[in-house]
GROMACS .gro file of C-alpha atoms in nm:
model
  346
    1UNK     CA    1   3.124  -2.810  -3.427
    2UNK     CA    2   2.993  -2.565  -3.229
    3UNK     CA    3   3.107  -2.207  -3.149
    4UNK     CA    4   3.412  -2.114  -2.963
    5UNK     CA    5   3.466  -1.714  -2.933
    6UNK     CA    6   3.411  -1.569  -3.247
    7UNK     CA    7   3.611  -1.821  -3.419
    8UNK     CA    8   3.292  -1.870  -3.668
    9UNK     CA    9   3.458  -1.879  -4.001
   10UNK     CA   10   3.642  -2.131  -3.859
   11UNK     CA   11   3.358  -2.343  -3.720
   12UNK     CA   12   3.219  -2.283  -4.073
   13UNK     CA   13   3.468  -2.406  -4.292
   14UNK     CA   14   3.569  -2.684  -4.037
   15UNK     CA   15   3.136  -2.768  -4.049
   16UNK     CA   16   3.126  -2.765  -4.461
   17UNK     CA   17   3.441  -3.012  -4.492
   18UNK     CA   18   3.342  -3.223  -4.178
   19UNK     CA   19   3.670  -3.237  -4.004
   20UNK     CA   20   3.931  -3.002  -3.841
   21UNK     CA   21   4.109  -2.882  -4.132
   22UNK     CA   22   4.153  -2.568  -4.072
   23UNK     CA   23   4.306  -2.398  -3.719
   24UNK     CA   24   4.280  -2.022  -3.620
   25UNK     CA   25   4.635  -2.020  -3.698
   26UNK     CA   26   4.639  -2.137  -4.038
   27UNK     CA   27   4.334  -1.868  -4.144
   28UNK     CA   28   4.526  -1.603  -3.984
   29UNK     CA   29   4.833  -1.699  -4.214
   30UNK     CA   30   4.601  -1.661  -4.504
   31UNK     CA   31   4.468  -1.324  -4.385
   32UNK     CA   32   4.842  -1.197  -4.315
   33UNK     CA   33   4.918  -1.303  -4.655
   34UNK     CA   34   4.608  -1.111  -4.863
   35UNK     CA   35   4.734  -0.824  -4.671
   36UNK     CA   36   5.091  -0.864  -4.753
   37UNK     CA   37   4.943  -0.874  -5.146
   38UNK     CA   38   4.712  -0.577  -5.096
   39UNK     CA   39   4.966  -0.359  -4.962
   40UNK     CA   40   5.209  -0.463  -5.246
   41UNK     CA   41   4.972  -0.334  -5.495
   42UNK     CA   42   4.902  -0.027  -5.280
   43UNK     CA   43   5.301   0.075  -5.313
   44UNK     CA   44   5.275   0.071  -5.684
   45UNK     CA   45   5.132   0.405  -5.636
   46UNK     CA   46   5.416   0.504  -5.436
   47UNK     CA   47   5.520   0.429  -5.082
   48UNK     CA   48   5.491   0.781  -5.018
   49UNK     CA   49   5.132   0.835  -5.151
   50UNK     CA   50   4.834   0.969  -4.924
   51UNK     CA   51   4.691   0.624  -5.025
   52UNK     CA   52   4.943   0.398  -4.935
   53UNK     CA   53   5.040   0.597  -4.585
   54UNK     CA   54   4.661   0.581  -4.549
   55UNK     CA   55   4.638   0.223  -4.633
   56UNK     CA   56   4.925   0.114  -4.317
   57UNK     CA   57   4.721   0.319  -4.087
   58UNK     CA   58   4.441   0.124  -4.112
   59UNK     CA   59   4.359  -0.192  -3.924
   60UNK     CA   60   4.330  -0.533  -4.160
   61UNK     CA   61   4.011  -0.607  -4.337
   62UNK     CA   62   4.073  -0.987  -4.363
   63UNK     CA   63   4.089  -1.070  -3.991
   64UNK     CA   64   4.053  -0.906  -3.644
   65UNK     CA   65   4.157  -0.941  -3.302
   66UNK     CA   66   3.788  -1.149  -3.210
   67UNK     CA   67   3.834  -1.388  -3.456
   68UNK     CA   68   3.697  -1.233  -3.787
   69UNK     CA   69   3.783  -1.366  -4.097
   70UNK     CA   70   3.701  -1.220  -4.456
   71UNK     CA   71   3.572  -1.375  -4.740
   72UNK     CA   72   3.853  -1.358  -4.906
   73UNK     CA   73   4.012  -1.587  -4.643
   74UNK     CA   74   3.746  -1.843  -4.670
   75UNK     CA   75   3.711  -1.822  -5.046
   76UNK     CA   76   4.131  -1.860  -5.016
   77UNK     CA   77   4.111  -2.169  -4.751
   78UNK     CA   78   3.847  -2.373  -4.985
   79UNK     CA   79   4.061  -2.314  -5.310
   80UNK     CA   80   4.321  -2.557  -5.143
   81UNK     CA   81   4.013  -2.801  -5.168
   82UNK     CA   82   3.953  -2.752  -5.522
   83UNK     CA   83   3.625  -2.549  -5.359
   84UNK     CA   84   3.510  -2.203  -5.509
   85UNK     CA   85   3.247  -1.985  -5.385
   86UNK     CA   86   2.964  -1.812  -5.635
   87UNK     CA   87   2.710  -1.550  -5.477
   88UNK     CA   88   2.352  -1.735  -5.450
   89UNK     CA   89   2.169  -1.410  -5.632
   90UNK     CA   90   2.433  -1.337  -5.853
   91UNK     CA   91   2.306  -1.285  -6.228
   92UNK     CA   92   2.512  -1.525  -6.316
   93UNK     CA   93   2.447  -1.744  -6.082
   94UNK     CA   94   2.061  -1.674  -6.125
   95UNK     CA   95   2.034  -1.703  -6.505
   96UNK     CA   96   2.167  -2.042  -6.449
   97UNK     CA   97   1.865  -2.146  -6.316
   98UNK     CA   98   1.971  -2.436  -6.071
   99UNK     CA   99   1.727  -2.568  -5.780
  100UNK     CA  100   1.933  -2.547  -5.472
  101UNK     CA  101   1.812  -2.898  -5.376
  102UNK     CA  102   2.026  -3.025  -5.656
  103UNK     CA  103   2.321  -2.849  -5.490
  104UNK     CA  104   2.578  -2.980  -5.236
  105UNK     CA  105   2.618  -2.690  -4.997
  106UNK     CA  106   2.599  -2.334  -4.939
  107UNK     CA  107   2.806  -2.086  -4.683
  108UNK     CA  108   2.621  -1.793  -4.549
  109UNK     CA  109   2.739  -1.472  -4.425
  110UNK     CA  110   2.562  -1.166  -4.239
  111UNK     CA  111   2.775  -0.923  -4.089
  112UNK     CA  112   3.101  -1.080  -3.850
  113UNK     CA  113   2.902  -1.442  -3.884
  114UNK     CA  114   2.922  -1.716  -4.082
  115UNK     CA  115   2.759  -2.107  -4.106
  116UNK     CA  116   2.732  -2.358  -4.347
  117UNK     CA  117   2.368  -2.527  -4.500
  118UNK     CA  118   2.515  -2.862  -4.611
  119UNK     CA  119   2.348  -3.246  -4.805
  120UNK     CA  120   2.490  -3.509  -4.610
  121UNK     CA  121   2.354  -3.791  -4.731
  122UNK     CA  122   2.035  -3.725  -4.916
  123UNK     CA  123   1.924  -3.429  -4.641
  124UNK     CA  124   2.001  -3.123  -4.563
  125UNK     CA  125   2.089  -3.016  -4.270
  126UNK     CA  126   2.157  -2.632  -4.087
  127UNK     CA  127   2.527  -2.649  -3.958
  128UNK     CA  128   2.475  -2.313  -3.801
  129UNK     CA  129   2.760  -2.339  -3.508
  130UNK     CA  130   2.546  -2.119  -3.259
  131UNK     CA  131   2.267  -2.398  -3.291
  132UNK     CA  132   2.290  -2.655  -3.024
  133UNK     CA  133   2.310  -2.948  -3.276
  134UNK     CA  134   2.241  -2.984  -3.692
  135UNK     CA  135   1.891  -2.894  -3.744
  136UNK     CA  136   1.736  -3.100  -4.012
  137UNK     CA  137   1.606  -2.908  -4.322
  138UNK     CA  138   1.341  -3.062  -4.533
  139UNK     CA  139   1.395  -3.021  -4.961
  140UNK     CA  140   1.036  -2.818  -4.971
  141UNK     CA  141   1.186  -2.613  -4.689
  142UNK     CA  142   1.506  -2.526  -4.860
  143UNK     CA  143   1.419  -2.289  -5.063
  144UNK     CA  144   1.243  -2.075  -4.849
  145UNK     CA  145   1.484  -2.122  -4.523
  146UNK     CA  146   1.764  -2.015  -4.829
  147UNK     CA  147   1.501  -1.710  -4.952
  148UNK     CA  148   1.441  -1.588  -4.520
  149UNK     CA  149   1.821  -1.579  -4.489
  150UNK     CA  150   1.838  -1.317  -4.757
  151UNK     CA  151   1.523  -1.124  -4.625
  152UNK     CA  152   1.731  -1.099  -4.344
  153UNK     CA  153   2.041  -0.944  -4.491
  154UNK     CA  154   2.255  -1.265  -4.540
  155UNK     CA  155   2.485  -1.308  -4.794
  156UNK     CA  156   2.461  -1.643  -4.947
  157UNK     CA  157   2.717  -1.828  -5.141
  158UNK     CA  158   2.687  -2.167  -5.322
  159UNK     CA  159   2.984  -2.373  -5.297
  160UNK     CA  160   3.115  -2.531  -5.615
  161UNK     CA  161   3.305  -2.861  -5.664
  162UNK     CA  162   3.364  -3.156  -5.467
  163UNK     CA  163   3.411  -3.188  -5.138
  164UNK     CA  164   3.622  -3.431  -4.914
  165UNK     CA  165   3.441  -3.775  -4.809
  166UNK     CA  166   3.316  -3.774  -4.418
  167UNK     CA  167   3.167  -4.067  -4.261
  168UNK     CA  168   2.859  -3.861  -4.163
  169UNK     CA  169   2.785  -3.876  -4.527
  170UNK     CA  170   2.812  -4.233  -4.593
  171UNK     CA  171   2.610  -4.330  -4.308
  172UNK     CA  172   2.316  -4.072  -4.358
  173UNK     CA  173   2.332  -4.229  -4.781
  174UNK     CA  174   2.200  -4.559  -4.591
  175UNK     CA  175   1.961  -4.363  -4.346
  176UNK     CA  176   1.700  -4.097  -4.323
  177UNK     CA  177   1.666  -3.936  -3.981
  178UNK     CA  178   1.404  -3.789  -3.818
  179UNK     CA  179   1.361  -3.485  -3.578
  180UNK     CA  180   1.122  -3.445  -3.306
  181UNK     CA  181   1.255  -3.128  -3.150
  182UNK     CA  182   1.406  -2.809  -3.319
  183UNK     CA  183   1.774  -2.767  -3.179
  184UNK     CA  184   1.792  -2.431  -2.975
  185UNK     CA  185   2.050  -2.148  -3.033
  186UNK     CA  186   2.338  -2.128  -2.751
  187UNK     CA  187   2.219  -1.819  -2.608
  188UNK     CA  188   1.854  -1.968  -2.572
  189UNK     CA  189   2.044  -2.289  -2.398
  190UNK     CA  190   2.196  -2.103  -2.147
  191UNK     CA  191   1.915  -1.873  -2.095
  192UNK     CA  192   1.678  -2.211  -2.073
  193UNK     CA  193   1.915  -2.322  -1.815
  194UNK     CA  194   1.939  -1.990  -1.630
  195UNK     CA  195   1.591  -2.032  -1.581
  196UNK     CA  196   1.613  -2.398  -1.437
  197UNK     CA  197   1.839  -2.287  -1.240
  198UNK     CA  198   1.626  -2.012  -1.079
  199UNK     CA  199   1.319  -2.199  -1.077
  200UNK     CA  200   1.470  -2.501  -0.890
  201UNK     CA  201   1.608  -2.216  -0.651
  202UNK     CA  202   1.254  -2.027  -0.621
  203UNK     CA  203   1.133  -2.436  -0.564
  204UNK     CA  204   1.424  -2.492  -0.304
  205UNK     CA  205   1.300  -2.167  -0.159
  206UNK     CA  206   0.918  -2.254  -0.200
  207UNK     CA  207   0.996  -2.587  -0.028
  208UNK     CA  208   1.193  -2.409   0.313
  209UNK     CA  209   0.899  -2.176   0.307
  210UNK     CA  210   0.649  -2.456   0.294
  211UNK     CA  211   0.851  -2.628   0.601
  212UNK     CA  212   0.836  -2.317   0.832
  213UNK     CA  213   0.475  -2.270   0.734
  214UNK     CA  214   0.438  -2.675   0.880
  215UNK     CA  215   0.562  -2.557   1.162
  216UNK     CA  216   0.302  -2.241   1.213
  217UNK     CA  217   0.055  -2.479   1.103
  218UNK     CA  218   0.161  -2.692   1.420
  219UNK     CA  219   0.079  -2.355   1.610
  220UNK     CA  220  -0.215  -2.249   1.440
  221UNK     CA  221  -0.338  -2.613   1.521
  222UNK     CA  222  -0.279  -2.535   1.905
  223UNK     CA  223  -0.459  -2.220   1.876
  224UNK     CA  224  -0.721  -2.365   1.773
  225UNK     CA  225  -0.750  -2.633   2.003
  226UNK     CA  226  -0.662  -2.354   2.303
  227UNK     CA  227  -0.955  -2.121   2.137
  228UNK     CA  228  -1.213  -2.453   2.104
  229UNK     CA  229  -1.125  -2.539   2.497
  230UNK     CA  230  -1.196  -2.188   2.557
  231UNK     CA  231  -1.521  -2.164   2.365
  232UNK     CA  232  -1.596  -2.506   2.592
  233UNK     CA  233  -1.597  -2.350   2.906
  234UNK     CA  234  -1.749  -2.096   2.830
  235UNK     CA  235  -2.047  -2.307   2.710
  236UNK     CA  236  -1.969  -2.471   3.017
  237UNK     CA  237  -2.003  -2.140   3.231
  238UNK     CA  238  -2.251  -2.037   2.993
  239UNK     CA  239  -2.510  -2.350   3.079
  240UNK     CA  240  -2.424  -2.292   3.451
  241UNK     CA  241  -2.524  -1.960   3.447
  242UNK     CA  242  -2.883  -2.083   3.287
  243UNK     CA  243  -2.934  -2.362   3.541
  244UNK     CA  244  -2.880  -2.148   3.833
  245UNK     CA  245  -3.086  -1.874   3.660
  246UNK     CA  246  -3.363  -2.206   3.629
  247UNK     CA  247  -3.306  -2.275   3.985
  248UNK     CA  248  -3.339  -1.924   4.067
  249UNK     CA  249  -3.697  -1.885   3.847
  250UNK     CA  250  -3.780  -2.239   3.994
  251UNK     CA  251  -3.705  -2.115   4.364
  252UNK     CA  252  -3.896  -1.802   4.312
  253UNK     CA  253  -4.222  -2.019   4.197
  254UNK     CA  254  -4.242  -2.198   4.497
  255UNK     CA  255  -4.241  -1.928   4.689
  256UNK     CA  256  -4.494  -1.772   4.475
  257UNK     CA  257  -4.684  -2.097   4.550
  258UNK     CA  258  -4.665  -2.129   4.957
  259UNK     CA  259  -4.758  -1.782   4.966
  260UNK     CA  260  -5.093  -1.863   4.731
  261UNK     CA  261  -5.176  -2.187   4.937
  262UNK     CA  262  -5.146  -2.002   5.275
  263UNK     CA  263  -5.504  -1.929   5.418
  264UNK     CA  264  -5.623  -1.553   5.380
  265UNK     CA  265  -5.750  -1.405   5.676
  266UNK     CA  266  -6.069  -1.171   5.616
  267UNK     CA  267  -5.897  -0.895   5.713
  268UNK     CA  268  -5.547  -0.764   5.709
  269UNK     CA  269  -5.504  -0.781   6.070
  270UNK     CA  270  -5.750  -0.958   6.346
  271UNK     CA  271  -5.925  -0.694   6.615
  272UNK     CA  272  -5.821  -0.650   6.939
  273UNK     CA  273  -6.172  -0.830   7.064
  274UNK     CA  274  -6.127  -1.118   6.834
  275UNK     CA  275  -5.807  -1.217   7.012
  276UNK     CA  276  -5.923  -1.109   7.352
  277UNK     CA  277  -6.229  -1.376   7.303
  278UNK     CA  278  -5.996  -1.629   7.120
  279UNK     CA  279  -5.785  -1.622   7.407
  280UNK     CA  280  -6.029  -1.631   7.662
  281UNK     CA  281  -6.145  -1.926   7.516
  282UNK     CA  282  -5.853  -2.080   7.547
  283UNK     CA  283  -5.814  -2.019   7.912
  284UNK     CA  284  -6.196  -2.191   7.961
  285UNK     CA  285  -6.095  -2.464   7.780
  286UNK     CA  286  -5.784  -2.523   7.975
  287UNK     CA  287  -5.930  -2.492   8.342
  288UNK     CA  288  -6.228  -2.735   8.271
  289UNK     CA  289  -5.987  -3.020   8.138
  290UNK     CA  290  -5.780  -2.919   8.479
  291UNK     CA  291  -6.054  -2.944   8.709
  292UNK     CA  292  -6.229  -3.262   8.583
  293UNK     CA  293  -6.015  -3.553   8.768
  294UNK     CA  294  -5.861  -3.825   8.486
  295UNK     CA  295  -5.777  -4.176   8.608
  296UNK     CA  296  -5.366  -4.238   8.652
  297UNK     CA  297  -5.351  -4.464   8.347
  298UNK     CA  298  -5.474  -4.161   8.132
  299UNK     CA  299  -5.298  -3.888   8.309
  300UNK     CA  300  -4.967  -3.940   8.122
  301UNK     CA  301  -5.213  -3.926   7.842
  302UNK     CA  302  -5.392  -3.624   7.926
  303UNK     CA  303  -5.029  -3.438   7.947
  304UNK     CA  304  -4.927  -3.501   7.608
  305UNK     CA  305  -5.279  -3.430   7.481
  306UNK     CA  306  -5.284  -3.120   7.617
  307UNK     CA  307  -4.980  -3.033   7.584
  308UNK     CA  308  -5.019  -3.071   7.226
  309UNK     CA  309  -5.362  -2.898   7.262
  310UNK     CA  310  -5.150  -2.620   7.419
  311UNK     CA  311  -4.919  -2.618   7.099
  312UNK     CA  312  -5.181  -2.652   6.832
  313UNK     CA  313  -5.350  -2.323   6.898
  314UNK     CA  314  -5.017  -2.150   6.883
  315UNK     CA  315  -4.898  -2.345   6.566
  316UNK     CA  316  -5.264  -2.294   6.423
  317UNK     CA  317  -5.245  -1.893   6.485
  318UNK     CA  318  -4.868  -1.903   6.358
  319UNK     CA  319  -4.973  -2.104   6.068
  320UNK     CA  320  -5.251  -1.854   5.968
  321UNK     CA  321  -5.036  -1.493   6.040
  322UNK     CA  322  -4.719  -1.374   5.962
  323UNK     CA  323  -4.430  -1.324   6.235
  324UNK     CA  324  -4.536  -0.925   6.203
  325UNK     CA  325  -4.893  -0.988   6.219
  326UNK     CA  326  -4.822  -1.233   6.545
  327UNK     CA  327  -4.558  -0.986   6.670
  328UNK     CA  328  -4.845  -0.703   6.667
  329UNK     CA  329  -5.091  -0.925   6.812
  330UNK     CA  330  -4.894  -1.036   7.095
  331UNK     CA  331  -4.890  -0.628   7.164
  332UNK     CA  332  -5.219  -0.581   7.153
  333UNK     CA  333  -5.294  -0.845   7.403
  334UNK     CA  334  -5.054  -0.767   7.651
  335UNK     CA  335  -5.214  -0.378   7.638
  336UNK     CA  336  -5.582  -0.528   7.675
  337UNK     CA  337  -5.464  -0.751   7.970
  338UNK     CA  338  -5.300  -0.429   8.105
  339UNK     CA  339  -5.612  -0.246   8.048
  340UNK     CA  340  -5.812  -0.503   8.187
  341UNK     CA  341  -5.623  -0.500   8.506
  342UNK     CA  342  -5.652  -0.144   8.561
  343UNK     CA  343  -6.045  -0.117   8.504
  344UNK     CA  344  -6.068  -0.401   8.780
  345UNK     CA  345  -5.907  -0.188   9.045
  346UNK     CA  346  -6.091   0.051   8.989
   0.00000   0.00000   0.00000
C-alpha cells in the first residue's frame, strides 16, 4: 500500500497485517478515545488545576489534522489483533538476545513517519509506503538495514504474536523471488519522471531546432553553390584576362620580330646626292626602254613589265624606309629639283 497524504500509520498497520483493516476513521476513534482517558486522569487533580486548564489548551498528542497518529494508537489498533509492540533496543528486549531473522516483523518510527519491515514467506521484505514497491531484504542484510535505521534516529519496535494469514504469505512459502532493480522512493519517481518529461521536451525542442537548421542548411547549400559559380567566373574572367595578356605579349613579339628582319640602312637617313643619283637613274633607265622600238606582240608585255618596273623601285625604297624617312626624302628631292631648276636659268 503505498502512501496517501500523511496517512502513514495507516499505510503501516494496513502493510504489517496485509489487508485494509484499519480506516483513518477508525484510528482517529482510537486517538479520540486515549484522549478522552488522559484527560480523565488529568481532572483527578482538579478540573480547576493549572494542569488540567493547561492540559484542554493544548492540541492532541495522539493524532493531528495531517494524518498523525501516536504510538499509542498503533500499539492500541494491534492489541485488537492479539499484537503487542516491544522497543528493538530495549534492555529487555536486548538481554533477550533474539536474532531478528528469527522474528516475524518489526514497525519503525522516526519522527511523523512510520513503515513496517515484514517475513512473508521465508524473506523479508521493506514495506516502507513511500517506496515505489516492497524492496526485498536479504537475512545477512537484516541486521544491518535494522542497525542504519537506528543510526538514523528511528525508533524500532518488534512486533510480538501472531499475525492474520495473507495470501502473499502462502504463496512466497512456495517461492523465493528475486530482484533486479532497487524500488525508488515516491519523491525520486516523480522527480525521475519530471526529468523525462523535460528531456523529451528539450528532445521535442532539439528536434524543431534540428528542422529549421534543415532548412538553413538548404540555404547554406545555395550559397555555396552561388559562391562556387562565382569563384567560376571569375576563373573564367581570370583565364581571359591571361590569354589576352598572351595575345598581347605574343602581338608585341612579332612586332619585335618585323622590325629585326627589316633591312638596316647604313645610315639613319640617305643623302640628298644618293637619291638625286638613284633617281636619275631611274629616269635613264626609263627613256632607253622608251626609245628602243618593241614588236606589237610584246608591247602589251613591255607595259606591264614596266609598269611593274615602275612599282618595284617605289615598293623597294618603301620596303627599305619608314613612311617618315620616305616623307623626308620626298622633300629633299622636290628642293634639289627646285634647286636644280634655278641654277639652269641662270
Amino acid at each position: 500500500m503505498k502512501q496517501e497524504g500523511s496517512l502513514c500509520a495507516q499505510h503501516c498497520l494496513n502493510n504489517l497485517l496485509q489487508g485494509e483493516y484499519f480506516s483513518p476513521v477508525e484510528l482517529s476513534s482510537i486517538a479520540h478515545q486515549l484522549d478522552e482517558e488522559e484527560r480523565m486522569r488529568m481532572a483527578e487533580g482538579g478540573v480547576t488545576s493549572e494542569d488540567y486548564r493547561t492540559f484542554l489548551q493544548q492540541p492532541s498528542g495522539n493524532m493531528d489534522d495531517s494524518g498523525f497518529f501516536s504510538i499509542q494508537v498503533i500499539s492500541n489498533a494491534l492489541k485488537v489483533w492479539g499484537l503487542e509492540l516491544i522497543l528493538f533496543n530495549s534492555p529487555e528486549y536486548q538481554r533477550l538476545r533474539i536474532d531478528p531473522i528469527n522474528e516475524r516483523s518489526f514497525i519503525c518510527n522516526y519522527k511523523e513517519h512510520w513503515f513496517t519491515v515484514r517475513k512473508l514467506g521465508k524473506q523479508w521484505f521493506n514495506l516502507n509506503s513511500l517506496l515505489t514497491g516492497p524492496e526485498l531484504i536479504s537475512d545477512t542484510y537484516l541486521a544491518l538495514f535494522l542497525a542504519q535505521l537506528q543510526q538514523e534516529g528511528y525508533s524500532i519496535f518488534v512486533v510480538k504474536g501472531d499475525l492474520p494469514d495473507c495470501e502473499a504469505d502462502q504463496l512466497l512459502q512456495m517461492i523465493r523471488v528475486q530482484q533486479m532493480h532497487r524500488p525508488k522512493l515516491i519523491g525520486e519517481e516523480l522527480a525521475q519522471l519530471k526529468e523525462q518529461r523535460v528531456q523529451k521536451t528539450d528532445l521535442e525542442h532539439v528536434l524543431e531546432v534540428n528542422d529549421g537548421t534543415g532548412m538553413l542548411d538548404e540555404d547554406e547549400e545555395e550559397l555555396q553553390r552561388a559562391l562556387a559559380l562565382s569563384r567560376q567566373e571569375i576563373d573564367m574572367e581570370d583565364e581571359e584576362a591571361d590569354l589576352r595578356r598572351a595575345i598581347q605579349l605574343s602581338m608585341q613579339g612579332t612586332s619585335r620580330n618585323r622590325c629585326q628582319d627589316i633591312p638596316q640602312t647604313s645610315g639613319s637617313h640617305p643623302t640628298s646626292e644618293e637619291l638625286r643619283k638613284r633617281r636619275e637613274a631611274y629616269f635613264e633607265k626609263q627613256q632607253q626602254q622608251q626609245q628602243q622600238p618593241a614588236p606589237p606582240g610584246q608591247l602589251t608585255h613591255l607595259c606591264e613589265k614596266s609598269s611593274t618596273s615602275c612599282e618595284a623601285p617605289d615598293r623597294d625604297l618603301g620596303d627599305s624606309m619608314s613612311e617618315e624617312d620616305m616623307l623626308q626624302a620626298a622633300v629633299t628631292m622636290s628642293l634639289e629639283t627646285v634647286r636644280s631648276k634655278t641654277e639652269g636659268k641662270k
